[in-house]
Amino acid sequence: MTRPLFEVTPNTWDFLKLPMITPTGFREYDARWKYPEEINLPGVTALGLGLGTQMRRRGIRPEIAVGNDYRDYSLAIKNALVLGLMQAGIHVKDIGPAVSPMAYFAQFHLDVPAVAMVTASHNPNGWTGVKMGFERPLTHGPDEMAELKEIVLSGHGAQAPGGGYEFVEGVKEAYLDDLVGDFRMTRKLKVVCATGNGTASAFAPELFERIGVEVVPSHNDLDYTFPNYNPNPEDMHMLHDMAETVLSTGADLALGFDGDGDRCGVVDDEGEEIFADKVGVIMARDLAKLYPNSTFVADVKSTGLFASDPELKKYGVKADYWKTGHSHMKRRVKEIGALAGFEKSGHYFLAEPIGRGYDCGMRVAVEICKLMERNPDKSMSDLRKALPKTWSTPTMSPYCADTEKYDVLERLVQKLVAKAEAGETVAGRAIKEVVTVNGARVILDNGSWGLVRASSNTPNLVVVCESAESEEEMRAIFTDIDTVIRSEPSVGDYDQRI
């Protein structure tokens, strides 16, 4: 295999012929590049050859399910990836356009060991990428990604005989059948279905109709230009649009999905955006009654309520805080036998007997409808108000170049740890501890906290703060954490601020 170049001039003979791959596209748990600035089609073929080579090195049965999201260039990317996989001797089962959890489902449905889903997830147009895995329901983590990066960038992809291709019909229908099962609402429920014109538009409205929900459509026409907003239920533009639709239609709640359908966002009947970690606590409370003494995994960006909520304690729940990232969380849920994992970004990992352990926004939507069915006298706002009150920021992401962000973060962690060791305060409170499993989560003496970590997907840091006391304290925590962040001159502007 030809060793890929890091840069090739566009609109040249070489650009059509030589593989180009920017190394920073290999992330902690998937791969993402700007296309065609950071990867070209020959580069994607080299990636496929490398992925197939990795399968053979690890003794994985040479069969893989491959799908693509709904972007105007995703089919071309997938075809280039498939070519490389076939060169490596892999038999490809192409499931067609899909949401990511449909591709994960295909591993079980088609009984294949591996998956490769062409998607840039919630990244804006102009991005592409691949989510991949060899051990269902898990996807690649840092070790697998480092190995794949070495194979591809060193030109060690090896051709092998036996490659093949088949297009598999009916996976979408089987996926929806699996989600619906025999469940049908008896409670009347009016739900805003928000898909931001992304891939989930081809799935979510039909899913809701099949379980007996009254659907209020919101941007459900497929349109890969994303004319209204980028489908990302962590983004305030999408959440505000969902809230306005709830209030104008009298809906019971809104459920919104990201570009590849593996995340779900919630707005209640009062138009209040419920951050995904709080939705996780609501779901955990409901599930704990059905499955007492369960363990729930939450990522380090999530609320402290998983550990402190009296209702969860009453049912013997154990909370486990872990690294942010869909691959980290999936693996942790499986390793410790947790019932579910919840991530502030809107990824939920529902294990047996609820789900199969992979992140699926559609599965979460069904389970939230079931939750409402089990609580017929409660509105979503009732369930929100029943939680202990905390004040949380949205996820805020200041720019920091991919080539610098981990070094910058290491220095920030050192500064925050030193601040704690020196007995300094944040928001006027003593620092109880600094958890460094994934960045720095600065926990104060009253349980309030502030977090800074590096984004695994984009050239950004990630900042989240939560107060158990007041909005004023939340803002003060952010101010003090941001003051430390601003000591690093290479950190740029935030995408959004409180």
PDB file of C-alpha atoms in Angstrom, residues 28 73 146 168 234 339 342 365:
ATOM      1  CA  GLU A  28      -9.721   8.810  20.211  1.00  0.00           C
ATOM      2  CA  TYR A  73     -20.775  13.255  -0.463  1.00  0.00           C
ATOM      3  CA  ALA A 146      -3.786   4.118  17.363  1.00  0.00           C
ATOM      4  CA  VAL A 168     -28.482  -6.048   1.773  1.00  0.00           C
ATOM      5  CA  GLU A 234     -26.731  19.696  22.312  1.00  0.00           C
ATOM      6  CA  LEU A 339     -27.777  -1.298  33.140  1.00  0.00           C
ATOM      7  CA  PHE A 342     -25.639   8.423  30.099  1.00  0.00           C
ATOM      8  CA  ALA A 365     -37.032   7.985  22.256  1.00  0.00           C
TER       9      ALA A 365
END
